[in-house]
mmCIF file of N, CA and C in Angstrom:
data_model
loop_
_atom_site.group_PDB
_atom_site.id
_atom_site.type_symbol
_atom_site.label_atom_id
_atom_site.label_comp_id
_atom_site.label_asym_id
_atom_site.label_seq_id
_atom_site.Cartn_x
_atom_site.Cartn_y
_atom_site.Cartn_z
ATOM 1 N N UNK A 1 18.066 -17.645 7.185
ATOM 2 C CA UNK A 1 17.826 -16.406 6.476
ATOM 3 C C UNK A 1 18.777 -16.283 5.292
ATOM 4 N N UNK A 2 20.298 -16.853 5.740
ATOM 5 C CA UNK A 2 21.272 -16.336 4.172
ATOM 6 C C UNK A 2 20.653 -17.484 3.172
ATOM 7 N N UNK A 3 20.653 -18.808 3.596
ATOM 8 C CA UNK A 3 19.560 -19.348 2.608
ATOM 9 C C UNK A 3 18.314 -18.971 2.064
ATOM 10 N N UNK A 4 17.596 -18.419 2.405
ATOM 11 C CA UNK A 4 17.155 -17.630 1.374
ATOM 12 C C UNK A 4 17.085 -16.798 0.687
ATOM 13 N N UNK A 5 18.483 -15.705 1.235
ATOM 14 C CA UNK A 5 18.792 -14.416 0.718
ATOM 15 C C UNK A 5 19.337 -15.104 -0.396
ATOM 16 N N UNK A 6 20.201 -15.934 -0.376
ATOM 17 C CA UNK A 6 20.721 -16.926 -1.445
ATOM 18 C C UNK A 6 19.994 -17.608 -2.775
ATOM 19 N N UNK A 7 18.898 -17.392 -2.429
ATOM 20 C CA UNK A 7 18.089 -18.043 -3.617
ATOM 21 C C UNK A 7 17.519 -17.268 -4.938
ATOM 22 N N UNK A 8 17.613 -18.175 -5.855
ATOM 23 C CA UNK A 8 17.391 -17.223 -7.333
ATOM 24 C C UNK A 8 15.921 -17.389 -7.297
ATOM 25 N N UNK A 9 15.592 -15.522 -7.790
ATOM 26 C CA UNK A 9 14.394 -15.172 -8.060
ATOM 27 C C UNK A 9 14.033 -16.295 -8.802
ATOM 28 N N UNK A 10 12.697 -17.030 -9.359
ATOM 29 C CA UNK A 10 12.213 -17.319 -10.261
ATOM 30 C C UNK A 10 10.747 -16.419 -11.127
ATOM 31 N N UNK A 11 10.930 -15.745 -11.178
ATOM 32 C CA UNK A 11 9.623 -14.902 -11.811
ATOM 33 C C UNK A 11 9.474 -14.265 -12.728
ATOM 34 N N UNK A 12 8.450 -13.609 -13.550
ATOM 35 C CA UNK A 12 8.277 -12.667 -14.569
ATOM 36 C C UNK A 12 9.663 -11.470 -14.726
ATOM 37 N N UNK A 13 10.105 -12.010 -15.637
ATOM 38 C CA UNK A 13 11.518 -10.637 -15.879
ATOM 39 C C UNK A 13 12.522 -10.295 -14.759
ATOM 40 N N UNK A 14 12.371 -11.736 -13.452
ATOM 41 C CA UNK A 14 13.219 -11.201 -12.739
ATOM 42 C C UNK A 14 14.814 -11.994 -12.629
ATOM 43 N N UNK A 15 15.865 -11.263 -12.179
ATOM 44 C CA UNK A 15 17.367 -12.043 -12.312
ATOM 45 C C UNK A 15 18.096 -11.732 -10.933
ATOM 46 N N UNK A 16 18.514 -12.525 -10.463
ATOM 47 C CA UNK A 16 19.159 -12.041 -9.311
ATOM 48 C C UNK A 16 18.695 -12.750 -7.976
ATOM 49 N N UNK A 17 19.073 -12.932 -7.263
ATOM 50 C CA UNK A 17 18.366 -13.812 -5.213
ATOM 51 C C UNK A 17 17.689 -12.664 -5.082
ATOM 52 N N UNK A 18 17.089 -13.163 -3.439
ATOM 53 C CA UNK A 18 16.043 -12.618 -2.708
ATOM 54 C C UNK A 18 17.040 -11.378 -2.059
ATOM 55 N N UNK A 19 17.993 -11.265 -2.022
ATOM 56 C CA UNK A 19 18.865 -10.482 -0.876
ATOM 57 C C UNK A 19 18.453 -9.070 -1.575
ATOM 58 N N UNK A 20 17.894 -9.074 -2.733
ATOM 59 C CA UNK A 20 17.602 -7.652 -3.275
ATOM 60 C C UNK A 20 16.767 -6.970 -3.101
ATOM 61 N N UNK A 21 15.834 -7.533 -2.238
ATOM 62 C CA UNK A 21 14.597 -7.287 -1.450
ATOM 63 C C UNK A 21 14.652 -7.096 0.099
ATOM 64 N N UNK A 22 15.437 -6.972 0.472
ATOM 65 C CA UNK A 22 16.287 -6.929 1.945
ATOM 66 C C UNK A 22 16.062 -5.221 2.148
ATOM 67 N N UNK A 23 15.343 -5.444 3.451
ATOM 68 C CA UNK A 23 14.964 -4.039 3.770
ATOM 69 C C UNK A 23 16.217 -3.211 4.440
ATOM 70 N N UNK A 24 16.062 -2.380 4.373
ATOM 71 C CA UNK A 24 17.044 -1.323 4.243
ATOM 72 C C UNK A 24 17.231 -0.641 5.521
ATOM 73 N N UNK A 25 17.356 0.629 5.400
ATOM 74 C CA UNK A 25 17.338 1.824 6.313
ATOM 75 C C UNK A 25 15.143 2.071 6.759
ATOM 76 N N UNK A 26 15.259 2.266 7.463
ATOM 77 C CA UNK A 26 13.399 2.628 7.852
ATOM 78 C C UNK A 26 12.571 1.685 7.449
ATOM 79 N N UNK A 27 13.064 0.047 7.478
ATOM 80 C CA UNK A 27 12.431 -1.282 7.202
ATOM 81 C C UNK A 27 12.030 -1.433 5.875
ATOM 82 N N UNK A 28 12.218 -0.659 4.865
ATOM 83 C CA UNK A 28 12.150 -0.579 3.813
ATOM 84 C C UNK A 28 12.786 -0.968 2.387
ATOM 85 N N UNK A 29 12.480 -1.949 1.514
ATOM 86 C CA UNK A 29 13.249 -2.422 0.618
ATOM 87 C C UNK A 29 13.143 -1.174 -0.372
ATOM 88 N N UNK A 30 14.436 -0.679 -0.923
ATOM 89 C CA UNK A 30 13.963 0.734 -1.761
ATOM 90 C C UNK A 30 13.925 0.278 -3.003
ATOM 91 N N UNK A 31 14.381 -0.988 -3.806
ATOM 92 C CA UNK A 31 13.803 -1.399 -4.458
ATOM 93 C C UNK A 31 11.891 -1.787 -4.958
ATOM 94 N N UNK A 32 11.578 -2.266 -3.520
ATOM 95 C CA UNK A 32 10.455 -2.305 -3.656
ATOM 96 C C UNK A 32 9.432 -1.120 -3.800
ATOM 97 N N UNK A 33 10.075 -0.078 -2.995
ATOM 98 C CA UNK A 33 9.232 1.588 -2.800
ATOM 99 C C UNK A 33 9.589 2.100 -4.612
ATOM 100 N N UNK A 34 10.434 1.628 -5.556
ATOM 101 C CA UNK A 34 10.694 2.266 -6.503
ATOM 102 C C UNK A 34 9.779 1.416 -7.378
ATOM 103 N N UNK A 35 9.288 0.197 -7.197
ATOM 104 C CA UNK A 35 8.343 -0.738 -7.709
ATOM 105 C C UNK A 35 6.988 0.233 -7.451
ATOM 106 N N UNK A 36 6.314 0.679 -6.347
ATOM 107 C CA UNK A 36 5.172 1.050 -5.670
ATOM 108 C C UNK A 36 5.185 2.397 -6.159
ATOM 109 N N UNK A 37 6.425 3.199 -6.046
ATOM 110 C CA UNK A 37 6.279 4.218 -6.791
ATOM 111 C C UNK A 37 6.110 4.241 -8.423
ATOM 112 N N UNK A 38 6.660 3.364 -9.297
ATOM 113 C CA UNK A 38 6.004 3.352 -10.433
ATOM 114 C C UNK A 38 4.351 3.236 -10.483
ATOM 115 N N UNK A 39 3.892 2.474 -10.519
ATOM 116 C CA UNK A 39 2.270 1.725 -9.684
ATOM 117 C C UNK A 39 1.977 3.237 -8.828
ATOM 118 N N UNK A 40 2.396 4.539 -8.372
ATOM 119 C CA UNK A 40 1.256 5.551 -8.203
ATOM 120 C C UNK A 40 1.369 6.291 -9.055
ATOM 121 N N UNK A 41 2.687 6.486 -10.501
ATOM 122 C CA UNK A 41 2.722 6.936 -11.563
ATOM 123 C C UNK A 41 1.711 6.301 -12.429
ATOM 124 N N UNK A 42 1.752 5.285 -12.375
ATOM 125 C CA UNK A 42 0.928 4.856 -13.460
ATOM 126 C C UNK A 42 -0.738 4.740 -13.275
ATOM 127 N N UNK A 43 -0.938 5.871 -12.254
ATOM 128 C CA UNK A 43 -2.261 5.887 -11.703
ATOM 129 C C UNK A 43 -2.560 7.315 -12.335
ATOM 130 N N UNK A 44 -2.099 7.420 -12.729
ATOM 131 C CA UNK A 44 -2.162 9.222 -13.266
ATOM 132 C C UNK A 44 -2.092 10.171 -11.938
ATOM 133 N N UNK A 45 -2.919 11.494 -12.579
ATOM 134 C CA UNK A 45 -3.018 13.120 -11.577
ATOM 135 C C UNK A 45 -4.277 13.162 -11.060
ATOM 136 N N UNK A 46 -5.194 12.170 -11.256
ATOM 137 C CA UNK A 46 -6.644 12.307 -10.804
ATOM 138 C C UNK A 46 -6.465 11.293 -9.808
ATOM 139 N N UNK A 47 -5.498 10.171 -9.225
ATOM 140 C CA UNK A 47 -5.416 9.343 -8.436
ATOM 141 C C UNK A 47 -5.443 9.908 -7.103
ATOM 142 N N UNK A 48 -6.172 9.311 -5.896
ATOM 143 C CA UNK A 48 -6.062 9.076 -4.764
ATOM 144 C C UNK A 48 -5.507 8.168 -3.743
ATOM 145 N N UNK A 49 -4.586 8.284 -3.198
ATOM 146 C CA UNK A 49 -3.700 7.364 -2.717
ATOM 147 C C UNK A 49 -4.025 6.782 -1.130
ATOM 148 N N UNK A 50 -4.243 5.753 -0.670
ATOM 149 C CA UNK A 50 -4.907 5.737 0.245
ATOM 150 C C UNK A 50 -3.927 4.761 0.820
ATOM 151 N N UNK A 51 -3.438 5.097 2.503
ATOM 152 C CA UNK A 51 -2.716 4.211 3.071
ATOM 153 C C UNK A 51 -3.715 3.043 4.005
ATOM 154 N N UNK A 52 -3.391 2.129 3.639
ATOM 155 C CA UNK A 52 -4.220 1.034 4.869
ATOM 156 C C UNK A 52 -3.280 0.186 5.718
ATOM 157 N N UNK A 53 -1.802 0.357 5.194
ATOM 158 C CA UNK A 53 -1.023 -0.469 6.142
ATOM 159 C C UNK A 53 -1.154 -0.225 8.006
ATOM 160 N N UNK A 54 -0.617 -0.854 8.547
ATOM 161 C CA UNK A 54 -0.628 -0.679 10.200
ATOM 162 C C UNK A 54 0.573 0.306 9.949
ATOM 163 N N UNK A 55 0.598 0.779 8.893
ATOM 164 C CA UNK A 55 1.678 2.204 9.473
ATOM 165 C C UNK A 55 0.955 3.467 9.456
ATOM 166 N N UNK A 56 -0.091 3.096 9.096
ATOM 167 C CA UNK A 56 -1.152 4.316 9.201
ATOM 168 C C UNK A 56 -1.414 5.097 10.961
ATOM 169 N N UNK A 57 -1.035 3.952 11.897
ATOM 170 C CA UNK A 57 -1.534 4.212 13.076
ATOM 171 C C UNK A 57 -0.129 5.323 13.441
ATOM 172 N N UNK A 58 -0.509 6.200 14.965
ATOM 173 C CA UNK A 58 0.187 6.601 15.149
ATOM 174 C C UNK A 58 1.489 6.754 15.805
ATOM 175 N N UNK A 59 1.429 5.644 16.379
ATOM 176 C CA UNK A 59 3.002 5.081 16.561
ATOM 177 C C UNK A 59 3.883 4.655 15.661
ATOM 178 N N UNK A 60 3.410 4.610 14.130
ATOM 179 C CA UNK A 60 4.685 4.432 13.281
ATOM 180 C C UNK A 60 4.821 5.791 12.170
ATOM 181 N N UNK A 61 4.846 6.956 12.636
ATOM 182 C CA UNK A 61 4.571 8.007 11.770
ATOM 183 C C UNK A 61 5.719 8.676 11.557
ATOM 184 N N UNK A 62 7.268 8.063 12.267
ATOM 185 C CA UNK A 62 8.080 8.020 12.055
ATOM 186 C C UNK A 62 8.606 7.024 9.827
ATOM 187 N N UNK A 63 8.176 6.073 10.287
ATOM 188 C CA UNK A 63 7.895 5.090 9.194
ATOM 189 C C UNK A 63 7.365 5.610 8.312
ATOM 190 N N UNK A 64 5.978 5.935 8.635
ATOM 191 C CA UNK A 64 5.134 6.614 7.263
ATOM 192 C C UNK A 64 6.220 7.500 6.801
ATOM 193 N N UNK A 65 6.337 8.801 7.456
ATOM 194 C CA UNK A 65 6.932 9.665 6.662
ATOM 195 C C UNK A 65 8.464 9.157 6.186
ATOM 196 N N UNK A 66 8.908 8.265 6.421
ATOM 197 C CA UNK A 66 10.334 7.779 5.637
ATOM 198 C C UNK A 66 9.977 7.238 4.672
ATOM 199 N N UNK A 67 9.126 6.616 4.544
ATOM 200 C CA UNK A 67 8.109 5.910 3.256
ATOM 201 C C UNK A 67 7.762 6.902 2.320
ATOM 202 N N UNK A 68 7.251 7.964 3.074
ATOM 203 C CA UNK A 68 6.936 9.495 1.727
ATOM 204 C C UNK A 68 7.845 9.607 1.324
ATOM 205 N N UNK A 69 8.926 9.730 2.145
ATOM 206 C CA UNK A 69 10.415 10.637 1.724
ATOM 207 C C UNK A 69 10.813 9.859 0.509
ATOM 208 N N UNK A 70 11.229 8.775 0.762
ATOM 209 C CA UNK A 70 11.697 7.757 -0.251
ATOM 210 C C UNK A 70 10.559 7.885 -2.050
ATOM 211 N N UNK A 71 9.162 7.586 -1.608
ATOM 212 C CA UNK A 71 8.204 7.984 -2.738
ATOM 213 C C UNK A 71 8.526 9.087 -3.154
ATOM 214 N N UNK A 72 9.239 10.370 -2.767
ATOM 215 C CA UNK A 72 9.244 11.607 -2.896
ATOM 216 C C UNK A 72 10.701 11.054 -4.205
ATOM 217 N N UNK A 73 11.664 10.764 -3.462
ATOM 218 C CA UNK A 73 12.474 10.755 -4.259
ATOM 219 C C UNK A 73 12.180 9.848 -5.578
ATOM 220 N N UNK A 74 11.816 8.399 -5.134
ATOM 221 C CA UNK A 74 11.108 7.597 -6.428
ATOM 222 C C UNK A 74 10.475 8.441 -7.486
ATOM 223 N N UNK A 75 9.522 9.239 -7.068
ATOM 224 C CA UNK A 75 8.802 9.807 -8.000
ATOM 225 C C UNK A 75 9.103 11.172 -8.794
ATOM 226 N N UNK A 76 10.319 11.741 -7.938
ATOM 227 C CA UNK A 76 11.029 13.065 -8.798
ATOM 228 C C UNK A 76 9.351 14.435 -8.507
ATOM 229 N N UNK A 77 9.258 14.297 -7.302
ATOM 230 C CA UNK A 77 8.347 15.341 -7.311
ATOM 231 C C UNK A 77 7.357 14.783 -5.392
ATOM 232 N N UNK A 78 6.815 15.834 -4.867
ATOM 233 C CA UNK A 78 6.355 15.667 -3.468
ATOM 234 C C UNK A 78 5.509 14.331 -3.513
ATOM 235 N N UNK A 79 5.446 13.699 -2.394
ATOM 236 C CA UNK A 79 4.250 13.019 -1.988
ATOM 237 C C UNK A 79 4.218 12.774 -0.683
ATOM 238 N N UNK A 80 2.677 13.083 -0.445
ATOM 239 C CA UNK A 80 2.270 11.863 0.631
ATOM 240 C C UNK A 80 1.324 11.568 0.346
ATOM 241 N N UNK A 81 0.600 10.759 1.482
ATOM 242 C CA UNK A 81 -0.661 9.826 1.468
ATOM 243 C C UNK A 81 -1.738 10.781 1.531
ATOM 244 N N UNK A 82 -2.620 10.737 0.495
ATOM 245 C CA UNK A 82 -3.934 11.693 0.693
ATOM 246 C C UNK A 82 -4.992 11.352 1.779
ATOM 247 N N UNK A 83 -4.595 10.153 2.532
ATOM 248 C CA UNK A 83 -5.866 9.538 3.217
ATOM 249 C C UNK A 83 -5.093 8.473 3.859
ATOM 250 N N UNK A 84 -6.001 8.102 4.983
ATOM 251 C CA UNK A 84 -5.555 6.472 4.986
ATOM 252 C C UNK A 84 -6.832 5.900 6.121
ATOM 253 N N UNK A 85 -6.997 4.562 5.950
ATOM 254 C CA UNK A 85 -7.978 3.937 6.214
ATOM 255 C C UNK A 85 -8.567 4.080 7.823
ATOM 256 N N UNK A 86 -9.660 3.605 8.025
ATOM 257 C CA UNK A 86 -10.166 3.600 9.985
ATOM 258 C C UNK A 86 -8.866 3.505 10.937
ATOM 259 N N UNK A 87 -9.026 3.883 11.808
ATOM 260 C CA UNK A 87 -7.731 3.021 12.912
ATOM 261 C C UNK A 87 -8.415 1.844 13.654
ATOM 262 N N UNK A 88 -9.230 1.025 12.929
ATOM 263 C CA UNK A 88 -9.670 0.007 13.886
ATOM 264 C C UNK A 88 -8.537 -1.025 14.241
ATOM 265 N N UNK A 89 -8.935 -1.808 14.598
ATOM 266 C CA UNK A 89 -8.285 -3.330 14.917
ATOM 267 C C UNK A 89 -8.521 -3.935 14.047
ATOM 268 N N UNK A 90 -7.585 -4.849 13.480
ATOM 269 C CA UNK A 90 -7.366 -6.128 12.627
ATOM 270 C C UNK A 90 -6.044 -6.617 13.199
ATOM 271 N N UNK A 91 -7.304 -8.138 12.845
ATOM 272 C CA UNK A 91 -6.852 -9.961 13.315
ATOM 273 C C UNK A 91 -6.362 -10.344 11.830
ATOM 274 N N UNK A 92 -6.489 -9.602 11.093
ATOM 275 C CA UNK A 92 -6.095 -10.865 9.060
ATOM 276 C C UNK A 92 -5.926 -9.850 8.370
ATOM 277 N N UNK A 93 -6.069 -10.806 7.612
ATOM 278 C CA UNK A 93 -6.407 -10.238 5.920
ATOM 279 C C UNK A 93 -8.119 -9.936 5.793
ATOM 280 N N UNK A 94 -8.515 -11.049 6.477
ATOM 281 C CA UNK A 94 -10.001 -10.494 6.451
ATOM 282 C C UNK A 94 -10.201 -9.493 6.815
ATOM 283 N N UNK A 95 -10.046 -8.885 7.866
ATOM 284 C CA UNK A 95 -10.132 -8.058 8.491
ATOM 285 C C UNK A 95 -9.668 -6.549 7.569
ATOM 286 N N UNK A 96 -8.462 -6.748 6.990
ATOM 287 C CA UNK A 96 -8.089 -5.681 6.256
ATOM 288 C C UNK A 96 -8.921 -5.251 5.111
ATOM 289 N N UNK A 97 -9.259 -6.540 4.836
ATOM 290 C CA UNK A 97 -9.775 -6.604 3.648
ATOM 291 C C UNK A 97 -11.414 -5.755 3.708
ATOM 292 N N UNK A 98 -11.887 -5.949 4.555
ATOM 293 C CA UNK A 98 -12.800 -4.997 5.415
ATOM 294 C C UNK A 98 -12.937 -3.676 5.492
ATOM 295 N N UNK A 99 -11.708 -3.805 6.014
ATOM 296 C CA UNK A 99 -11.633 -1.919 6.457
ATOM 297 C C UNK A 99 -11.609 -1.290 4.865
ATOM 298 N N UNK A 100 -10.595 -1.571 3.987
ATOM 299 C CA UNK A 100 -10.514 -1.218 2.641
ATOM 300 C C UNK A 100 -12.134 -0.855 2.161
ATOM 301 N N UNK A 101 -12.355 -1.850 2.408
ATOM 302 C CA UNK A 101 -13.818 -2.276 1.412
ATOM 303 C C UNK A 101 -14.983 -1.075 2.692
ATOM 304 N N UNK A 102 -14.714 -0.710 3.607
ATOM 305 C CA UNK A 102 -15.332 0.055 4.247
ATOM 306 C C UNK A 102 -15.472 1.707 3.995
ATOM 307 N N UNK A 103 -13.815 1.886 3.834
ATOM 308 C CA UNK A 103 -13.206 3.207 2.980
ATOM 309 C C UNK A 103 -13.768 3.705 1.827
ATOM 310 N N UNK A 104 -13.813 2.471 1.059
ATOM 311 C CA UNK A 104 -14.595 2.680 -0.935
ATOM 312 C C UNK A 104 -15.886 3.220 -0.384
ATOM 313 N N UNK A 105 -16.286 2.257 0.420
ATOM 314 C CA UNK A 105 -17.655 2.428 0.512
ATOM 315 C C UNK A 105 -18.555 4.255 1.223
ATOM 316 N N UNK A 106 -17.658 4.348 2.589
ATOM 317 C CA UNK A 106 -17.506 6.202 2.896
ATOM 318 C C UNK A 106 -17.488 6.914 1.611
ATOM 319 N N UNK A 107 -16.322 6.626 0.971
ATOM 320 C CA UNK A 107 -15.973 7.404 -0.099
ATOM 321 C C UNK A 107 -16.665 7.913 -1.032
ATOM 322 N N UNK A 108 -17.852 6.933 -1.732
ATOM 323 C CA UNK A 108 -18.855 6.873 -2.462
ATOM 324 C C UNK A 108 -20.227 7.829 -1.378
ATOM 325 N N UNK A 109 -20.127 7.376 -0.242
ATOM 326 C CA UNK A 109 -21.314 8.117 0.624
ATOM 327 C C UNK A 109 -21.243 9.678 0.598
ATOM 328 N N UNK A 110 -19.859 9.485 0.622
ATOM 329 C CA UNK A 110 -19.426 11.232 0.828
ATOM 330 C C UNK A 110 -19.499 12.088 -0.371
ATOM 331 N N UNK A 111 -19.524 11.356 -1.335
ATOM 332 C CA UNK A 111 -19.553 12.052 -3.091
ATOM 333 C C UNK A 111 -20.984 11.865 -3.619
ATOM 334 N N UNK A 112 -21.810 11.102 -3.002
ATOM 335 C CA UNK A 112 -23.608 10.929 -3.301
ATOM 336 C C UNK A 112 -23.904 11.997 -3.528
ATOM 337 N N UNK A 113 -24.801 12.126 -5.396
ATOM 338 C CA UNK A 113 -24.924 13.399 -5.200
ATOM 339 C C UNK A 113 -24.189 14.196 -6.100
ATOM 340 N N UNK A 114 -23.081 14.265 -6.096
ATOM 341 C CA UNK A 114 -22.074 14.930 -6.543
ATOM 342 C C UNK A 114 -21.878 14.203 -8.209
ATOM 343 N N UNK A 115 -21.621 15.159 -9.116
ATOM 344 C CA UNK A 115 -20.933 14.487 -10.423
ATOM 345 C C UNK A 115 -19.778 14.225 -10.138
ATOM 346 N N UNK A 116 -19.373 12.544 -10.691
ATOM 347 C CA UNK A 116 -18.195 11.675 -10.313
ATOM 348 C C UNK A 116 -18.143 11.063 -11.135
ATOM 349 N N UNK A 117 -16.805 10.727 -11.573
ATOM 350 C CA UNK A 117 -16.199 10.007 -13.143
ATOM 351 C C UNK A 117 -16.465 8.803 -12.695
ATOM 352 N N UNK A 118 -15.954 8.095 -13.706
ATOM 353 C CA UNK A 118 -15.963 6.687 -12.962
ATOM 354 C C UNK A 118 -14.695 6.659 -12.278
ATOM 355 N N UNK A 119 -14.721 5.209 -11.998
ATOM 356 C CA UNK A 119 -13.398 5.155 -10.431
ATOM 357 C C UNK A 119 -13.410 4.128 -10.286
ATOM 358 N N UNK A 120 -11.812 4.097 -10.715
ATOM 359 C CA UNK A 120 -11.443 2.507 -11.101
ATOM 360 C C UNK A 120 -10.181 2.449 -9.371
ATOM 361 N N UNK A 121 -10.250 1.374 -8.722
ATOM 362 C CA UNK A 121 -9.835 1.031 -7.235
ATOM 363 C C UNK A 121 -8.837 0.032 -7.624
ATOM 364 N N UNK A 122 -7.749 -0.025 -7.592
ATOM 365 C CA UNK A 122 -6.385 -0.722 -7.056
ATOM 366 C C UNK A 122 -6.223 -0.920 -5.748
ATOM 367 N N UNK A 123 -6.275 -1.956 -5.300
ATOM 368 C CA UNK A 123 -5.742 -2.458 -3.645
ATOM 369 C C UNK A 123 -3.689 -3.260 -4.133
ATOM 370 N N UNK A 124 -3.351 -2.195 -3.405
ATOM 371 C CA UNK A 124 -1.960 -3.099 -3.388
ATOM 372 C C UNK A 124 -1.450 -3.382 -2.128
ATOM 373 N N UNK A 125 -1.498 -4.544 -1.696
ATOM 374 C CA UNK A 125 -1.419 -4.838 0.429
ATOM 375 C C UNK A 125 -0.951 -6.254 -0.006
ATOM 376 N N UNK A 126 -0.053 -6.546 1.009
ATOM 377 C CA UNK A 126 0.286 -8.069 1.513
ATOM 378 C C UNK A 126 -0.494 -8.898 2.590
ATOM 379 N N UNK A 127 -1.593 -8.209 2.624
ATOM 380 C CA UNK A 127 -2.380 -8.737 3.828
ATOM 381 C C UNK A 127 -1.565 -9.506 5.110
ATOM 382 N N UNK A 128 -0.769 -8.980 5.173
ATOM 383 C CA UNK A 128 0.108 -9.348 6.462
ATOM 384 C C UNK A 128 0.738 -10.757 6.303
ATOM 385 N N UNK A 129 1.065 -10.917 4.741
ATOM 386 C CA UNK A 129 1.547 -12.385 4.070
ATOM 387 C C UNK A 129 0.670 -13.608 5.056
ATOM 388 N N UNK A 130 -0.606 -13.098 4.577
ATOM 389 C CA UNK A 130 -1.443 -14.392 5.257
ATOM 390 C C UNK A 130 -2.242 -15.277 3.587
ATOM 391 N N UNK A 131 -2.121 -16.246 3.452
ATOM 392 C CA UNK A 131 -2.889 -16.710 2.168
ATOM 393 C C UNK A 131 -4.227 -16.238 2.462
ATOM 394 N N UNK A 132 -5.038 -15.953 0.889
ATOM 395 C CA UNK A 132 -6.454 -15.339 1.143
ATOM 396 C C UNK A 132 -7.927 -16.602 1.225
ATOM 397 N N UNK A 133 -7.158 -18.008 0.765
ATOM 398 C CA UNK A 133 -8.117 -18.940 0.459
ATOM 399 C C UNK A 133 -8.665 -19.048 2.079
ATOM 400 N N UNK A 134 -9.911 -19.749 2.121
ATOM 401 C CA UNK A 134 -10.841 -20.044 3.354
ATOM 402 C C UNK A 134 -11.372 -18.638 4.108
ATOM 403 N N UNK A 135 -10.899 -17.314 3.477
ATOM 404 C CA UNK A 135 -10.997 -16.044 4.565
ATOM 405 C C UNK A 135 -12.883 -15.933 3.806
ATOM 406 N N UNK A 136 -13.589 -15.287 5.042
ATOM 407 C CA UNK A 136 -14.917 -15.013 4.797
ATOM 408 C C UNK A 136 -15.106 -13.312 5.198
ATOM 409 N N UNK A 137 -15.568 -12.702 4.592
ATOM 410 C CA UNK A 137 -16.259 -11.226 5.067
ATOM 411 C C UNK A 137 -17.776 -10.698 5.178
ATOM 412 N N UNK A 138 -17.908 -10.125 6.164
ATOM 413 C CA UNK A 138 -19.365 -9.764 6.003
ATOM 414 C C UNK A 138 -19.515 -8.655 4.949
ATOM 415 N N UNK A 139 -20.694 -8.921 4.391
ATOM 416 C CA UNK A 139 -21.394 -8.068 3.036
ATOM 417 C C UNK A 139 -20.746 -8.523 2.161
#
């Protein structure tokens, strides 16, 4: 592990090892929540924020809300999650990738009908750091 905390970023504008990404207090890198919180600023006031992580379920709602708290402060103003995805089961990324794509799809059912802007969808997930090549989904 210190070997890789040890290692220099190589990436777009970045300086510094991995140790800066080292989760914190409530499993959380607050670097990274100040990354994620830019990315729901830059979604504007008409954005909908939708949680799909497995912290959505209710045994980590401890988590979720340390996750708001932190966004709260990132963002200099309240937040939480306006929504968050099925509580089914998922085996992958496929699987996640699913439920997401299940959500858009409600979402649109539930507004049929209704005058609706257009609606532009950002997915930001690590799919449980599984690579996405060979994954298949139905529809």
């Amino acid at each position: 592990i210190s070997a890789v905390a040890d290692r220099s970023v190589v990436a777009f504008q970045e300086e510094g090892s991995y140790e800066k990404f080292v989760s914190g207090p409530g499993d959380l890198s607050d670097l990274l929540v100040s990354r994620l919180a830019h990315l729901i600023q830059a979604t504007g006031n008409c954005s909908r924020i939708i949680l799909a992580s497995f912290w959505r379920r209710p045994q980590h709602i401890e988590r979720r809300s340390f996750l708001e708290s932190r966004l709260t402060y990132h963002l200099g103003r309240a937040f939480s999650f306006d929504d968050h995805t099925n509580m089914r089961e998922e085996s992958g990324a496929a699987c996640r990738i699913s439920t997401i794509g299940d959500y858009i799809e409600d979402y649109f059912q539930r507004r049929r009908g209704s005058h609706m802007r257009k609606v532009k969808v950002c997915v930001v997930d690590d799919f449980s750091a599984t690579a996405l090549r060979g994954l298949t989904c139905e529809g």
